[in-house]
């Protein structure tokens, strides 16, 4: 192995070890520590000056107390469950909204497609925070949606939408929609049109052909899109704190408050560790789906 | 085959894109509203833009954000390109699985966890929080995006070109500079742009890793937004949306031209 190759491997490797893996080990360690009124606010701290004794007392000081605390306090259970629920429901809505758009794009005239593609990607480059914020003016009591509905006479009293879970659903669907559209579009676009013609020749109606051919063949895109929405939605912080209310429980928000407001670092770290453990399952499933797709493409 | 829109597809596209763009459109229109009341139209005015220009706090934050974004996206592009090269061309080496794991994990890691873990690291090693720590944090997560973008380009690229350059007497570095780099350049540039926007955009990780003297624009916007809708934030958002739109549209036009030129040249070369 030559020096150049070693250098090329080592620089990014060391960077990631130092700024990704080590920080994560620190989180794990603090999750096993006890809170304390000190700076930094947890004990024990690793002290190498006492040699082996220091390391031994360090490990003796670690325990599962914070994790037991999380299982005992109902708040955390409810936060994890409601994050899962919010992420799952909004993923389903995003799929329902995104599929027809992706389908329409894939079936659009060829000369239209680059433009449509750019229209989907453009919001992705725009600030996430601004896109979430833009809904505040629409959903508030005297916002545009209420003004519009009152004007049409559908409702007589303004609806309360901002600062509820409904607003959080709208926010997630809106901001993550491009993540759902793009993989589904890619899957439908690859689909061989002659398969649909064959299905129709064999007596399927267009609707049947859609359910029996298009949907199954775009399954990998659907799965990829769902994971791309579900995984980030689960740990979301910005949307529940801008659009949600005090009753909106999402784990990203709980972690933030535990850390910044309660200054309980060990509990915040334990919350983070459990959130990651929950995320491992969908991430592995997502990777399997990607792998399978790559293999089927050769 | 020429296809036309069916009524169903046309409707779903119209509704879909209305949903995607209407909120931003309303925000842009109301940034020109003369009234302080954000939902009542009181005539056209650009006064909120003027006030923005005199708001020192926002200008300072914008400057910090820009510095962080330029520095971190440049570092991330260098590191990410190196990482992509190692992943695609590195062959086998000890710890390769861990390496690829560390490249992909930050892409799916919730921002709150990335932010928390980096903050705990900076405290553990006694590094004062400021521009430096935000740059380190942003470089780390955006280098992973860069390496994904660049490696997808490296995979499709014909290795024999590189080998030919080596056979013709280039040093490995020269071969990289004069053969590989020009070919992967579009991916490297889009990687840089991606890293740049990720950094401009980031609220959560910056909140964990910034110090009191290094507030970024998203942090500033977030604290203002929590108090409700304000015309000044609308004006600021409009400026940011405009910059992104102009940037993305220009980039796509330029790359379209570049592709057309290359195809043209390839055809000429084939004829000869």
Coordinates of C-alpha atoms in Angstrom, one line a residue, chain A residues 108-215:
Chain A
X108 CA -46.5 13.7 -19.0
X109 CA -45.3 14.6 -22.6
X110 CA -41.5 14.2 -22.8
X111 CA -40.8 17.9 -23.4
X112 CA -42.6 18.7 -20.1
X113 CA -40.7 16.4 -17.9
X114 CA -37.5 18.3 -17.2
X115 CA -39.6 21.3 -16.2
X116 CA -41.8 19.3 -13.9
X117 CA -38.8 17.6 -12.4
X118 CA -37.3 21.0 -11.6
X119 CA -40.5 22.2 -10.1
X120 CA -40.4 19.3 -7.7
X121 CA -36.7 19.7 -6.8
X122 CA -36.8 23.5 -6.4
X123 CA -38.6 23.5 -3.0
X124 CA -36.1 21.0 -1.8
X125 CA -33.4 23.7 -2.2
X126 CA -35.4 26.3 -0.4
X127 CA -35.0 26.8 3.3
X128 CA -36.9 24.1 5.2
X129 CA -37.6 26.6 8.0
X130 CA -39.1 29.1 5.6
X131 CA -41.3 26.4 4.0
X132 CA -42.6 25.4 7.4
X133 CA -43.1 29.1 8.4
X134 CA -45.1 29.9 5.3
X135 CA -47.9 27.7 6.7
X136 CA -48.2 29.8 9.9
X137 CA -49.9 32.7 8.0
X138 CA -52.2 30.2 6.2
X139 CA -53.4 28.1 9.2
X140 CA -53.7 30.7 11.9
X141 CA -57.1 31.8 13.3
X142 CA -57.3 34.8 11.0
X143 CA -55.2 33.2 8.4
X144 CA -55.9 32.7 4.7
X145 CA -57.5 29.2 5.0
X146 CA -60.0 30.4 7.5
X147 CA -60.7 33.6 5.6
X148 CA -61.3 31.6 2.5
X149 CA -63.6 29.0 4.2
X150 CA -65.6 31.8 6.0
X151 CA -65.9 33.6 2.7
X152 CA -67.3 30.5 0.9
X153 CA -69.6 29.9 3.8
X154 CA -68.4 26.4 4.4
X155 CA -67.8 27.3 8.1
X156 CA -69.2 30.0 10.3
X157 CA -66.5 30.1 12.9
X158 CA -62.8 30.1 12.3
X159 CA -61.2 26.7 12.8
X160 CA -58.3 26.2 15.1
X161 CA -55.6 24.5 13.1
X162 CA -52.3 26.2 13.9
X163 CA -50.7 24.7 17.1
X164 CA -52.5 21.4 16.8
X165 CA -51.4 18.0 15.5
X166 CA -53.3 18.7 12.2
X167 CA -50.9 21.5 11.5
X168 CA -48.0 19.1 12.1
X169 CA -49.4 16.6 9.6
X170 CA -49.8 19.4 7.0
X171 CA -46.3 20.6 7.7
X172 CA -44.7 17.1 7.3
X173 CA -46.7 16.3 4.2
X174 CA -45.8 19.6 2.6
X175 CA -42.0 19.6 3.4
X176 CA -41.3 15.9 2.6
X177 CA -43.5 15.6 -0.5
X178 CA -40.6 15.8 -2.9
X179 CA -38.9 12.8 -1.1
X180 CA -42.0 10.8 -1.9
X181 CA -42.5 12.0 -5.5
X182 CA -39.0 11.4 -6.8
X183 CA -38.5 7.7 -6.1
X184 CA -42.0 6.9 -7.2
X185 CA -41.6 8.9 -10.4
X186 CA -38.3 7.1 -11.1
X187 CA -40.0 3.7 -10.7
X188 CA -43.1 4.5 -12.9
X189 CA -40.9 6.2 -15.6
X190 CA -38.9 3.0 -16.0
X191 CA -42.0 0.9 -16.4
X192 CA -42.4 -0.7 -19.8
X193 CA -45.5 0.7 -21.5
X194 CA -46.0 -2.5 -23.5
X195 CA -46.8 -4.4 -20.2
X196 CA -49.8 -2.1 -19.8
X197 CA -50.9 -2.7 -23.5
X198 CA -50.5 -6.4 -22.9
X199 CA -52.7 -6.3 -19.9
X200 CA -55.3 -4.3 -21.8
X201 CA -55.1 -6.8 -24.7
X202 CA -55.7 -9.6 -22.3
X203 CA -58.9 -8.0 -21.2
X204 CA -58.0 -5.8 -18.3
X205 CA -59.7 -2.4 -17.9
X206 CA -57.4 0.5 -17.5
X207 CA -58.2 0.6 -13.8
X208 CA -57.4 -3.1 -13.4
X209 CA -54.2 -2.7 -15.4
X210 CA -53.2 0.1 -13.1
X211 CA -53.7 -2.0 -10.0
X212 CA -52.3 -5.2 -11.4
X213 CA -49.3 -3.8 -13.3
X214 CA -48.4 -0.2 -12.4
X215 CA -48.8 -0.4 -8.6

